[in-house]
Amino acid sequence: MGKAEEALSVCLNAKDQLYTNDSVLIDDLTLSTLQIVFQRLDHLDMATSCYEYACGKFPNSLELMMGLFNCYVREYSFVKQQQIAIKMYKVVGEERFLLWAVCSIQLQVFCGNGGEKLLLLAEGLLKKHIASHSLHEPEALSVYISLLERQSKFGDALEILAGKLGSLIMIEVDRLRLQGRLLARAGDYSAAADILQKVLELCPDDWEYFLHYLGCLLDDGSSFFLGNGGNSIYPPKHVGCKNLDLPDEVFDTRISRASVFVEKLMAECDNASIRSPHLANLEIQKRKLIYGKGDPGKLVEELMQYFSRFGHLACFTSDVEAFLLFLDDPNKSEVLEKLKGCELTSSSQTKALGQAITIFKVENLIGNMFSLPVCELEGLAVRMADMYCKNLPVSKDLDLQENMHGEELLSMACNVLVQLFWRTRNVGYLLESIMILEFGLTIRRYTWQYKILLLHLYSYWNCLPVAYDWYKSLDVKNILLETVSHHILPQMLASPLWSDLNDLLRDYLKFMDDHFRESADLTFLAYRHRNYSKVIEFVQFKERLQRSSQYLVAKIEAPILQLKQNANSIQEEECILESLKNGNHFVELSNEIGNKLLTFNEDLQLRPWWTPTFDKNYLLGPFEGVSYYPRENLIKQTEENVLKNIEKRSLLPRMIYLSIHCASSSLKEHTEANGSAFDPKLSLELKVLLERYARILGFPFQDAIELVLGVSSGQKPSEALSSDLIGWINFVVFLNAWNLNSREIGFSNNDKPRPSTWHLVNSLLKKYIIEKMRSTGPLLSSPGGDLPMLVQLVTEPLSWHSLIIQSSVRSSLPSGKKKKKGGVTEQANSHHSHEIQDSIQSLCDAIKEVTEWLSAQINKLDDVKFETIFSLLQVNGEGQGPGRILHMFENLISSVDNTALGDRISQALQSWDAVEVARKVGAGQSSVLSQFLRICESKIKSLQALRTHL
């Protein structure tokens, strides 16, 4: 009912009666109710104390002890879990309670501070139980073997598996898989290969275990040890070869054995959909090449054989990617030529379509598309779109929620058009790429691949409201918030769409916090259902999410957004800072970054080729002609950048707080605006944080000061700060606040006076705001651009500087005491007042220019006729240029055949409106500019109001 305080009062009353009144009946129903309420009100410790008290009064009550165990599960108190589980085991002697204790010990080792020696204790407990009671559950055996495997006691584990306990694993192939893994990890590769061969005879389509089998044949068990290091969601894509020292005759014998076995599997397998034996032939040819024994032509031949069987499948390209990329360029070209030369004579139209799509995919994979001339590339996009249109009838009987045949063709055509835009900078190609995706979504609105591509295209074209609408249409929920939010969150953080950003951050943080609060329920459920491997998995999953880099970013950016939204009022800002403990908590977070192994859970594989990571967009630079991007290197660089950014951004709230106080005391020595004594430690702390901030930017403190002074005076180029412009201007703003109190920056080495740090901030802010405004250009004809950077300059460093001005103005107001006229203090006050007025004037001038520019841009967008937008789609006299695909769609719509296409597709085609898409582009850009204009106007109004106090 939302009456949290009343609920807490009732429960506290019950708790008091429990402790003081011996006649009160203690039952598990009452205690579990108290536990639920206390947990939801973040007082789990009170629930635990109730159960501890009850267990003290009734030490042998199994029901109460299980309730206390549940409390310890919720608190992640692994040691206490172990202790109470052992107690329950001693009371009733049940196997499950011993396994609860063993799991608790494992959690101490895997997720706590317990050493590996604790595993010996767990092993001893199980041995003792087995000697007297044996084991009766398959999960119990799995726990025992995992304990031995963790301690590298592979021989003991194999002995148990071969004994009576091994029969607990009822499914033979599961037992063989486990046996093969243990043998390989023990180094007995010959025996492991024999066992794994039996696995493949029972499950011929188990590709993972074929790789294990081939590795063991070649005395290489490294594939069993592959992991992902715990901080990335990407498992290793391809299995390498660690043992290249086999004698030639041994290698020949063993690879021949593998070939014979694979031939036997293919002969015995009557299921045409099983792919692994055919992939195995490709792997064998690859291994031969690695050992210097193979012929690339044989690998090419096997690839063609694989295409003839499975070329129609959507997974073909990912199946053969490792083998294709292993070939040199001439052999790759040979594969492509042979594929193009294949006659697609499949009796099924859908299979022929699948094969044609596969050829396009292979051409893209090997990088051939990036070397094609513009005219050929354009023709390729047209062929893809034409193939999509011609195959629409094949999907006429499919349900709306079923994937249509050939859907990938529009995604691929879009990718080609984006590359054409990158090459030619013709905005028409970008518009056409958006048009064809919108066309595809008109026919079937559930195609998430189109939505992700559109989201990124609209973002790039500064139509962020439209991009955000498409993101919302993806209906991202639960754990997808962690893996998919990266498609939109970085753009939103640099945008003026504060309300939408607030919703995005709030929903994400709510999911994460709810999961952390409730994940223990799943863990206890796993205990109750005796699924002990899930116990470990749930706890490790929760810990992984707690170390999420994106979670940390959201926790930092949410309060920074609050500070940006309220920067026009220093009183509101101080209330927010007080609720944030004046930024101290975030500084502590920043201190932990170096010691914390953060996880990166974003699924970057779904991102478009032109933006492989959220801090990289190839379209912002010149055409590079790169055909195959090493994503792994980019991801590693992105992760390093994220760590730096988290450390830097987490310092902002504290630096804002300290800057306000330093500015407040700048006129009244040792006194703040409210009359309280100024603590000089605050100025020292701000200097320490500035030094640290400069180090994050890559410079020692003094060098950083010299750099910004050099840029301000024109001695150094503007580009010197471009690596992290927002970071540098923030540094300058806080440097000024510190210097107002410390007055350490005043003279150069040759004793010539420097401009004041007020002037430094004013000049750099104005310089870069005007520079970014002018470089942005008209949004319609200048995609990309510096608008996000301009927004950040105004909403961050300029906002923080306005807070420092507000604090200085407040400190300059009379405090009520009469002051003597004249003298040094009054002269200083007068000088300071002039500097503040100059600063206000400088900011007003800069923002006024921006507001005028924004108004002009909005008016242009309002006046734009849709013919102007469509004029971007101009086919030249030679029949080339953007617009050919859109023309094809128009012809299709004008000649719709209801019988061939079916009612649903026909109606969807008739509803398609290219004008509406053009209107969406203009409206989206206008909305962004209008939101930004409102922010700028409010800042001018706030700054002008400050003048009345001076």
XYZ file of N, CA and C in Angstrom, residues 666-669 743 812 817-835:
75
model
N 36.678 33.556 -1.583
C 37.755 34.255 -2.298
C 37.884 35.710 -1.900
N 36.778 36.358 -1.488
C 36.842 37.772 -1.114
C 37.020 37.962 0.377
N 36.401 37.061 1.138
C 36.438 37.195 2.596
C 37.399 36.158 3.134
N 38.566 36.560 3.456
C 39.603 35.617 3.870
C 39.114 34.795 5.054
N 45.433 31.734 -5.057
C 46.156 32.797 -5.763
C 47.590 32.381 -6.116
N 30.062 38.263 -2.446
C 30.349 39.701 -2.550
C 29.230 40.559 -1.966
N 27.278 43.672 8.270
C 28.152 44.531 9.080
C 28.596 45.722 8.257
N 28.787 46.855 8.916
C 29.262 48.057 8.219
C 30.710 47.872 7.851
N 31.070 48.249 6.666
C 32.464 48.125 6.249
C 33.033 49.499 5.987
N 34.301 49.609 6.333
C 34.986 50.878 6.085
C 35.196 51.048 4.597
N 34.998 52.312 4.161
C 35.202 52.566 2.744
C 36.675 52.724 2.458
N 37.048 52.452 1.221
C 38.437 52.610 0.805
C 39.288 51.464 1.280
N 40.582 51.558 1.019
C 41.512 50.543 1.489
C 41.683 49.422 0.479
N 42.611 48.520 0.837
C 42.996 47.428 -0.067
C 41.834 46.477 -0.311
N 41.071 46.159 0.774
C 39.989 45.186 0.640
C 38.938 45.657 -0.361
N 38.564 46.954 -0.248
C 37.541 47.458 -1.168
C 38.045 47.467 -2.609
N 39.343 47.803 -2.767
C 39.917 47.778 -4.120
C 39.896 46.354 -4.689
N 40.241 45.398 -3.814
C 40.241 43.992 -4.256
C 38.822 43.567 -4.633
N 37.852 43.996 -3.774
C 36.458 43.653 -4.067
C 36.012 44.244 -5.397
N 36.402 45.471 -5.634
C 36.019 46.134 -6.877
C 36.617 45.423 -8.082
N 37.904 45.063 -7.964
C 38.573 44.336 -9.059
C 37.889 42.988 -9.300
N 37.589 42.317 -8.185
C 36.949 41.004 -8.281
C 35.568 41.128 -8.926
N 34.837 42.193 -8.533
C 33.509 42.410 -9.089
C 33.573 42.644 -10.593
N 34.588 43.397 -11.043
C 34.769 43.620 -12.492
C 35.037 42.304 -13.218
N 35.868 41.444 -12.591
C 36.182 40.155 -13.231
C 34.926 39.298 -13.366
